[in-house]
Each structure stands twice: as structure tokens, then as C-alpha cells.
CSV table of N, CA and C in Angstrom, one decimal:
chain,number,residue,atom,x,y,z
A,1,GLN,N,-68.1,-42.9,-66.6
A,1,GLN,CA,-68.2,-43.7,-65.8
A,1,GLN,C,-66.8,-44.2,-65.5
A,2,VAL,N,-66.0,-44.7,-64.4
A,2,VAL,CA,-64.9,-45.3,-63.8
A,2,VAL,C,-65.3,-47.2,-64.3
A,3,GLN,N,-64.0,-47.2,-64.2
A,3,GLN,CA,-64.3,-48.6,-64.7
A,3,GLN,C,-62.8,-49.5,-63.9
A,4,LEU,N,-62.6,-50.3,-62.8
A,4,LEU,CA,-61.3,-51.2,-62.8
A,4,LEU,C,-61.6,-52.7,-62.4
A,5,VAL,N,-60.1,-52.7,-63.2
A,5,VAL,CA,-60.3,-54.8,-63.6
A,5,VAL,C,-58.3,-55.0,-62.9
A,6,GLU,N,-58.9,-56.0,-62.2
A,6,GLU,CA,-57.7,-56.1,-61.8
A,6,GLU,C,-57.4,-57.9,-62.1
A,7,SER,N,-55.9,-58.0,-62.2
A,7,SER,CA,-55.8,-59.1,-62.7
A,7,SER,C,-54.2,-60.0,-61.7
A,8,GLY,N,-54.0,-60.5,-62.0
A,8,GLY,CA,-52.7,-61.3,-61.3
A,8,GLY,C,-53.2,-62.1,-60.4
A,9,GLY,N,-54.4,-62.2,-60.1
A,9,GLY,CA,-54.2,-63.5,-59.3
A,9,GLY,C,-54.2,-65.0,-59.5
A,10,GLY,N,-53.8,-65.8,-59.1
A,10,GLY,CA,-54.1,-67.4,-58.8
A,10,GLY,C,-53.4,-68.4,-56.9
A,11,LEU,N,-52.7,-69.6,-58.1
A,11,LEU,CA,-52.9,-70.2,-56.7
A,11,LEU,C,-51.3,-70.5,-56.3
A,12,VAL,N,-50.2,-70.4,-55.2
A,12,VAL,CA,-49.1,-69.9,-54.8
A,12,VAL,C,-48.9,-70.3,-53.8
A,13,GLN,N,-47.9,-71.2,-53.8
A,13,GLN,CA,-47.4,-72.5,-51.8
A,13,GLN,C,-47.5,-70.7,-50.9
A,14,ALA,N,-47.5,-71.3,-49.5
A,14,ALA,CA,-47.2,-70.7,-48.7
A,14,ALA,C,-46.1,-70.1,-48.9
A,15,GLY,N,-45.3,-69.2,-49.2
A,15,GLY,CA,-43.9,-67.9,-48.5
A,15,GLY,C,-43.8,-68.1,-49.8
A,16,GLY,N,-45.0,-67.7,-50.8
A,16,GLY,CA,-44.3,-67.4,-52.6
A,16,GLY,C,-45.2,-65.3,-52.4
A,17,SER,N,-44.6,-65.6,-53.5
A,17,SER,CA,-44.8,-64.3,-54.3
A,17,SER,C,-46.0,-64.1,-55.2
A,18,LEU,N,-47.0,-62.8,-55.6
A,18,LEU,CA,-48.0,-62.9,-56.2
A,18,LEU,C,-47.4,-60.9,-56.8
A,19,ARG,N,-48.1,-60.5,-58.0
A,19,ARG,CA,-48.1,-59.7,-57.7
A,19,ARG,C,-49.8,-59.2,-58.6
A,20,LEU,N,-50.4,-58.4,-58.0
A,20,LEU,CA,-52.0,-57.9,-58.5
A,20,LEU,C,-51.6,-56.5,-59.3
A,21,SER,N,-52.5,-56.4,-59.8
A,21,SER,CA,-52.6,-55.6,-60.8
A,21,SER,C,-53.5,-54.6,-60.8
A,22,CYS,N,-54.0,-53.5,-61.4
A,22,CYS,CA,-55.3,-52.7,-61.1
A,22,CYS,C,-56.0,-51.7,-62.1
A,23,ALA,N,-56.2,-51.6,-64.1
A,23,ALA,CA,-56.1,-50.4,-64.2
A,23,ALA,C,-57.5,-50.1,-64.2
A,24,LEU,N,-56.8,-48.4,-64.8
A,24,LEU,CA,-58.5,-47.5,-64.3
A,24,LEU,C,-58.0,-46.5,-66.3
A,25,SER,N,-60.2,-46.6,-66.1
A,25,SER,CA,-60.3,-46.2,-67.0
A,25,SER,C,-61.6,-45.3,-67.2
A,26,GLY,N,-61.6,-44.2,-67.4
A,26,GLY,CA,-62.3,-43.2,-67.6
A,26,GLY,C,-62.9,-42.0,-66.8
A,27,ARG,N,-61.4,-41.9,-66.1
A,27,ARG,CA,-61.8,-40.5,-65.4
A,27,ARG,C,-59.4,-40.4,-65.6
A,28,THR,N,-59.6,-39.5,-64.2
A,28,THR,CA,-58.2,-38.7,-64.4
A,28,THR,C,-57.7,-39.3,-63.7
A,29,PHE,N,-57.0,-40.8,-63.6
A,29,PHE,CA,-56.4,-41.7,-62.6
A,29,PHE,C,-55.6,-41.2,-60.9
A,30,SER,N,-54.8,-39.4,-61.6
A,30,SER,CA,-54.9,-39.0,-60.2
A,30,SER,C,-55.1,-38.3,-59.3
A,31,SER,N,-56.2,-38.8,-59.9
A,31,SER,CA,-57.4,-37.6,-58.9
A,31,SER,C,-57.7,-38.4,-57.8
A,32,TYR,N,-57.6,-39.9,-58.3
A,32,TYR,CA,-57.7,-41.3,-56.8
A,32,TYR,C,-57.0,-41.2,-56.0
A,33,ALA,N,-57.3,-41.6,-54.7
A,33,ALA,CA,-56.9,-42.8,-53.8
A,33,ALA,C,-56.8,-43.8,-54.2
A,34,MET,N,-55.7,-44.2,-54.9
A,34,MET,CA,-56.0,-46.2,-54.6
A,34,MET,C,-56.2,-47.0,-53.5
A,35,ASN,N,-56.7,-48.2,-53.5
A,35,ASN,CA,-56.8,-48.9,-52.1
A,35,ASN,C,-56.8,-50.1,-52.4
A,36,TRP,N,-56.5,-51.9,-52.4
A,36,TRP,CA,-56.5,-52.6,-51.8
A,36,TRP,C,-57.1,-53.1,-51.3
A,37,PHE,N,-58.6,-54.1,-51.3
A,37,PHE,CA,-59.0,-54.8,-50.3
A,37,PHE,C,-59.2,-56.1,-50.5
A,38,ARG,N,-60.0,-57.1,-49.7
A,38,ARG,CA,-59.5,-58.6,-49.8
A,38,ARG,C,-61.1,-58.9,-49.0
A,39,GLN,N,-61.8,-60.2,-50.0
A,39,GLN,CA,-62.4,-60.5,-49.1
A,39,GLN,C,-62.5,-62.4,-48.7
A,40,ALA,N,-62.9,-62.8,-47.1
A,40,ALA,CA,-62.3,-64.9,-47.6
A,40,ALA,C,-63.9,-65.0,-46.8
A,41,PRO,N,-64.0,-66.3,-47.6
A,41,PRO,CA,-65.0,-67.1,-47.4
A,41,PRO,C,-65.8,-65.9,-46.0
A,42,GLY,N,-67.3,-66.6,-45.9
A,42,GLY,CA,-67.7,-66.2,-44.8
A,42,GLY,C,-67.8,-64.9,-44.2
A,43,LYS,N,-66.6,-63.8,-44.1
A,43,LYS,CA,-66.1,-62.6,-43.6
A,43,LYS,C,-66.2,-61.1,-44.8
A,44,GLU,N,-65.8,-60.4,-43.8
A,44,GLU,CA,-66.5,-59.1,-44.4
A,44,GLU,C,-65.3,-58.9,-45.2
A,45,ARG,N,-66.0,-58.4,-46.1
A,45,ARG,CA,-64.5,-57.3,-47.2
A,45,ARG,C,-63.1,-56.4,-46.0
A,46,GLU,N,-62.0,-56.4,-46.0
A,46,GLU,CA,-61.1,-55.5,-45.5
A,46,GLU,C,-60.5,-55.2,-45.8
A,47,PHE,N,-59.7,-53.9,-45.5
A,47,PHE,CA,-58.9,-52.7,-46.1
A,47,PHE,C,-57.9,-54.0,-45.5
A,48,VAL,N,-57.0,-53.5,-47.2
A,48,VAL,CA,-55.7,-54.1,-46.9
A,48,VAL,C,-54.2,-53.0,-47.4
A,49,ALA,N,-55.1,-52.3,-48.3
A,49,ALA,CA,-53.4,-50.9,-48.7
A,49,ALA,C,-54.3,-50.0,-49.0
A,50,ALA,N,-53.7,-48.3,-49.0
A,50,ALA,CA,-54.4,-47.9,-49.8
A,50,ALA,C,-53.0,-47.0,-50.2
A,51,ILE,N,-52.9,-46.1,-51.5
A,51,ILE,CA,-51.9,-45.4,-51.6
A,51,ILE,C,-53.2,-43.6,-52.3
A,52,ARG,N,-52.6,-42.0,-51.4
A,52,ARG,CA,-52.5,-41.2,-52.1
A,52,ARG,C,-52.3,-41.1,-54.2
A,53,TRP,N,-52.9,-39.9,-53.9
A,53,TRP,CA,-52.2,-39.5,-55.9
A,53,TRP,C,-51.3,-39.7,-56.2
A,54,SER,N,-50.3,-39.1,-55.3
A,54,SER,CA,-49.3,-38.8,-55.1
A,54,SER,C,-48.4,-40.0,-55.1
A,55,GLY,N,-48.6,-40.8,-54.5
A,55,GLY,CA,-47.3,-42.5,-54.4
A,55,GLY,C,-47.0,-41.8,-53.3
A,56,GLY,N,-46.8,-41.1,-52.3
A,56,GLY,CA,-45.9,-40.3,-51.4
A,56,GLY,C,-45.7,-41.0,-50.2
A,57,ASN,N,-47.6,-41.5,-50.0
A,57,ASN,CA,-48.2,-41.9,-48.9
A,57,ASN,C,-48.8,-43.2,-48.9
A,58,THR,N,-48.4,-44.1,-48.2
A,58,THR,CA,-48.9,-45.4,-48.8
A,58,THR,C,-49.8,-45.7,-47.2
A,59,VAL,N,-50.5,-46.6,-47.0
A,59,VAL,CA,-51.3,-47.2,-45.5
A,59,VAL,C,-51.1,-49.2,-45.6
A,60,TYR,N,-51.3,-49.2,-44.5
A,60,TYR,CA,-51.5,-50.5,-44.3
A,60,TYR,C,-52.2,-51.3,-43.7
A,61,THR,N,-52.4,-52.6,-43.3
A,61,THR,CA,-53.5,-52.8,-41.9
A,61,THR,C,-51.6,-54.1,-41.8
A,62,ASP,N,-52.2,-54.0,-40.4
A,62,ASP,CA,-51.2,-54.3,-39.5
A,62,ASP,C,-50.5,-55.8,-40.3
A,63,SER,N,-51.6,-56.4,-40.7
A,63,SER,CA,-51.0,-57.8,-41.7
A,63,SER,C,-50.5,-58.2,-41.4
A,64,VAL,N,-50.6,-57.3,-43.2
A,64,VAL,CA,-49.6,-57.5,-44.0
A,64,VAL,C,-48.0,-56.0,-44.4
A,65,LYS,N,-47.8,-56.2,-43.1
A,65,LYS,CA,-46.9,-54.8,-43.8
A,65,LYS,C,-45.5,-55.7,-43.2
A,66,GLY,N,-44.7,-55.0,-43.5
A,66,GLY,CA,-43.3,-55.6,-43.7
A,66,GLY,C,-43.7,-57.5,-45.4
A,67,ARG,N,-44.6,-57.5,-45.4
A,67,ARG,CA,-44.9,-58.5,-46.8
A,67,ARG,C,-45.0,-58.2,-48.2
A,68,PHE,N,-46.0,-56.6,-48.1
A,68,PHE,CA,-46.8,-56.3,-48.6
A,68,PHE,C,-45.8,-55.4,-49.5
A,69,THR,N,-45.9,-54.6,-50.9
A,69,THR,CA,-46.5,-53.0,-50.9
A,69,THR,C,-46.5,-52.3,-52.4
A,70,ILE,N,-48.2,-51.8,-52.1
A,70,ILE,CA,-48.4,-50.7,-53.0
A,70,ILE,C,-48.0,-49.5,-53.3
A,71,SER,N,-48.0,-50.1,-54.5
A,71,SER,CA,-47.1,-48.9,-55.6
A,71,SER,C,-48.4,-48.3,-57.0
A,72,ARG,N,-48.1,-47.2,-57.8
A,72,ARG,CA,-49.1,-47.1,-58.8
A,72,ARG,C,-48.3,-46.5,-59.9
A,73,ASP,N,-49.1,-46.2,-61.4
A,73,ASP,CA,-47.6,-45.5,-61.7
A,73,ASP,C,-49.2,-44.7,-63.0
A,74,ASN,N,-48.6,-43.1,-62.6
A,74,ASN,CA,-49.6,-42.5,-63.1
A,74,ASN,C,-50.3,-42.4,-64.8
A,75,ALA,N,-48.5,-42.5,-65.0
A,75,ALA,CA,-48.5,-42.5,-66.6
A,75,ALA,C,-48.9,-43.8,-67.0
A,76,LYS,N,-49.8,-44.5,-66.0
A,76,LYS,CA,-50.2,-46.0,-67.0
A,76,LYS,C,-51.5,-45.5,-66.8
A,77,ASN,N,-52.1,-45.5,-65.8
A,77,ASN,CA,-52.8,-45.4,-64.8
A,77,ASN,C,-53.4,-46.9,-64.2
A,78,MET,N,-52.3,-47.3,-63.9
A,78,MET,CA,-51.9,-48.7,-62.6
A,78,MET,C,-51.7,-48.9,-61.5
A,79,VAL,N,-52.1,-49.3,-60.7
A,79,VAL,CA,-51.9,-49.5,-59.6
A,79,VAL,C,-51.4,-51.2,-58.7
A,80,TYR,N,-51.0,-51.3,-58.4
A,80,TYR,CA,-50.2,-52.7,-57.7
A,80,TYR,C,-50.1,-52.6,-56.9
A,81,LEU,N,-49.9,-54.3,-56.5
A,81,LEU,CA,-49.6,-55.0,-55.0
A,81,LEU,C,-48.4,-56.7,-55.2
A,82,GLN,N,-47.8,-55.9,-54.0
A,82,GLN,CA,-46.7,-56.7,-54.5
A,82,GLN,C,-46.9,-57.5,-53.3
A,83,MET,N,-47.4,-59.3,-53.2
A,83,MET,CA,-47.5,-59.5,-52.3
A,83,MET,C,-46.1,-60.5,-52.4
A,84,ASN,N,-45.3,-60.5,-50.7
A,84,ASN,CA,-44.4,-61.2,-50.7
A,84,ASN,C,-44.8,-62.8,-49.2
A,85,SER,N,-44.0,-63.2,-49.4
A,85,SER,CA,-44.7,-63.9,-48.2
A,85,SER,C,-45.4,-64.7,-47.8
A,86,LEU,N,-46.1,-64.7,-48.8
A,86,LEU,CA,-47.8,-65.2,-48.7
A,86,LEU,C,-48.2,-66.2,-47.4
A,87,LYS,N,-49.4,-65.9,-46.5
A,87,LYS,CA,-49.8,-67.4,-45.9
A,87,LYS,C,-50.9,-67.3,-46.5
A,88,SER,N,-51.7,-68.9,-46.4
A,88,SER,CA,-52.7,-69.1,-46.1
A,88,SER,C,-53.9,-68.0,-45.8
A,89,GLU,N,-54.0,-67.5,-44.3
A,89,GLU,CA,-54.4,-67.1,-43.8
A,89,GLU,C,-54.8,-65.0,-45.2
A,90,ASP,N,-54.0,-65.2,-45.8
A,90,ASP,CA,-53.9,-64.4,-47.2
A,90,ASP,C,-54.7,-64.5,-47.8
A,91,THR,N,-55.4,-65.4,-48.2
A,91,THR,CA,-56.6,-66.1,-49.4
A,91,THR,C,-57.7,-65.6,-49.8
A,92,ALA,N,-58.0,-64.9,-50.0
A,92,ALA,CA,-59.1,-64.2,-50.0
A,92,ALA,C,-60.1,-63.6,-51.8
A,93,VAL,N,-60.7,-63.0,-52.2
A,93,VAL,CA,-60.5,-62.6,-53.2
A,93,VAL,C,-60.2,-61.2,-53.4
A,94,TYR,N,-59.2,-60.1,-53.8
A,94,TYR,CA,-58.7,-59.0,-53.1
A,94,TYR,C,-59.1,-58.3,-54.6
A,95,TYR,N,-59.7,-57.2,-54.1
A,95,TYR,CA,-60.7,-55.6,-54.5
A,95,TYR,C,-59.3,-54.6,-55.1
A,96,CYS,N,-59.8,-54.3,-56.1
A,96,CYS,CA,-59.1,-52.9,-56.6
A,96,CYS,C,-60.6,-51.9,-56.1
A,97,ALA,N,-60.1,-50.4,-55.3
A,97,ALA,CA,-60.8,-50.2,-55.2
A,97,ALA,C,-60.2,-47.9,-55.3
A,98,ALA,N,-61.2,-47.4,-56.1
A,98,ALA,CA,-61.0,-45.5,-55.8
A,98,ALA,C,-61.5,-45.0,-55.4
A,99,ARG,N,-61.2,-44.1,-54.8
A,99,ARG,CA,-61.4,-42.8,-53.8
A,99,ARG,C,-61.4,-41.7,-54.1
A,100,ARG,N,-62.1,-40.7,-55.0
A,100,ARG,CA,-61.6,-39.4,-54.4
A,100,ARG,C,-60.2,-38.9,-54.0
A,101,ASP,N,-59.8,-38.5,-53.9
A,101,ASP,CA,-58.6,-38.1,-52.9
A,101,ASP,C,-59.0,-36.6,-52.6
A,102,VAL,N,-60.0,-36.5,-52.2
A,102,VAL,CA,-60.1,-35.3,-51.5
A,102,VAL,C,-59.5,-34.4,-50.6
A,103,GLY,N,-58.2,-35.6,-50.0
A,103,GLY,CA,-57.1,-34.5,-49.3
A,103,GLY,C,-57.7,-35.4,-47.4
A,104,VAL,N,-58.9,-36.2,-47.5
A,104,VAL,CA,-58.7,-36.9,-45.8
A,104,VAL,C,-59.0,-38.3,-46.4
A,105,VAL,N,-58.5,-38.6,-45.4
A,105,VAL,CA,-57.8,-40.5,-45.8
A,105,VAL,C,-59.1,-41.1,-45.1
A,106,ASP,N,-59.9,-41.4,-46.1
A,106,ASP,CA,-60.5,-42.9,-44.9
A,106,ASP,C,-60.5,-43.8,-45.8
A,107,LEU,N,-61.3,-44.3,-44.7
A,107,LEU,CA,-59.7,-46.9,-45.6
A,107,LEU,C,-61.8,-47.3,-45.2
A,108,ARG,N,-62.8,-46.8,-45.4
A,108,ARG,CA,-63.9,-47.9,-45.1
A,108,ARG,C,-64.2,-48.1,-46.4
A,109,VAL,N,-64.7,-49.2,-46.4
A,109,VAL,CA,-65.0,-50.1,-47.9
A,109,VAL,C,-66.3,-49.3,-47.8
A,110,SER,N,-67.7,-48.6,-47.7
A,110,SER,CA,-68.4,-47.0,-47.5
A,110,SER,C,-67.8,-46.2,-48.2
A,111,ALA,N,-66.8,-45.5,-48.7
A,111,ALA,CA,-66.2,-45.3,-48.4
A,111,ALA,C,-65.8,-45.0,-50.6
A,112,MET,N,-65.4,-46.0,-50.4
A,112,MET,CA,-65.1,-46.0,-51.7
A,112,MET,C,-66.0,-46.0,-52.8
A,113,ASN,N,-65.5,-44.9,-54.1
A,113,ASN,CA,-66.5,-44.3,-55.5
A,113,ASN,C,-66.5,-46.0,-56.4
A,114,TYR,N,-65.5,-46.8,-56.5
A,114,TYR,CA,-65.7,-47.4,-57.4
A,114,TYR,C,-64.8,-49.0,-56.8
A,115,TRP,N,-65.5,-49.9,-57.6
A,115,TRP,CA,-64.5,-50.9,-57.2
A,115,TRP,C,-63.9,-52.3,-58.6
A,116,GLY,N,-63.6,-52.6,-58.9
A,116,GLY,CA,-63.2,-53.8,-59.4
A,116,GLY,C,-64.3,-55.2,-59.2
A,117,GLN,N,-63.3,-55.6,-60.2
A,117,GLN,CA,-64.5,-57.2,-59.5
A,117,GLN,C,-64.3,-58.0,-59.2
A,118,GLY,N,-62.6,-57.9,-59.1
A,118,GLY,CA,-62.1,-58.5,-57.5
A,118,GLY,C,-61.5,-60.2,-58.7
A,119,THR,N,-60.8,-60.2,-58.1
A,119,THR,CA,-59.3,-61.6,-58.3
A,119,THR,C,-59.0,-61.9,-56.6
A,120,GLN,N,-58.9,-63.6,-57.7
A,120,GLN,CA,-58.6,-64.3,-56.2
A,120,GLN,C,-57.3,-64.9,-56.3
A,121,VAL,N,-57.2,-64.8,-54.8
A,121,VAL,CA,-55.3,-64.9,-54.8
A,121,VAL,C,-56.0,-66.3,-53.5
A,122,THR,N,-54.6,-67.6,-53.7
A,122,THR,CA,-55.7,-68.9,-52.9
A,122,THR,C,-53.8,-68.9,-53.1
A,123,VAL,N,-53.5,-69.1,-50.8
A,123,VAL,CA,-52.1,-69.8,-50.9
A,123,VAL,C,-52.6,-71.0,-50.1
A,124,SER,N,-51.4,-72.3,-51.2
A,124,SER,CA,-52.4,-72.9,-50.1
A,124,SER,C,-51.0,-73.6,-49.6
A,125,SER,N,-50.9,-74.4,-48.3
A,125,SER,CA,-50.0,-74.6,-46.6
A,125,SER,C,-49.5,-75.6,-47.1
């Protein structure tokens, strides 16, 4: 059974930075593409960023390009989301998700195999 545990959320002023972390346990980390999603109050969960098992391929939703960076450390079974220039519209619960990397990119919520419990990010304007 795979477990994902996020950390690093909190309250930050607009323009500030946060780094989210996600630890995976229970399976071979390098077999999974890792993803970050977020869900704001009253809205559907949406894709934010993804990274393939090798770390060489990353994908971002347009609204975070140039501000967020996803990275992973396979030796530590960790994935990170560095968030800079935060905006009030980035306020949401952020979720880490793992999907078995079978060579086909699929960023849908329904395509994820495992989810973390989420961490709250609040950006004050």
C-alpha cells in the first residue's frame, strides 16, 4: 500500500514563497510519476504540476508556469513543489498524487492511483 504525506503548507503574503514536500512510502518511488493538484473552496480539484519518474519531464498548468517548480529526489522518495510569487488565487488545499508511470502522460484526477491527505496553502492579499 502506497502512502503519501504532504507538508509545508501555511499562510503567506501575496508575492511570497512556500515549498511543499511529499513523502512516498510503500512502493518503489521511481516507478511513479508524481503530481500536484489543488482544490479551492467550491471548486473542482485541478492539476497543477507533474514530473515523470526520471525527473526529466515536467508539466505545469498555465496559471503557475514560471512561478512554480516541481522536482523529485528518488533517493529520498520525495517530491517537492516550490511556489514563488504566490497570488491570492493560489489559495487551496494542495494534494500530492502518484500515478504508475507506464509511459503515457495522463493528468486527470481519475488517472491517479494514490493521494495524500492534502496541505492548506493560504495566500493573503
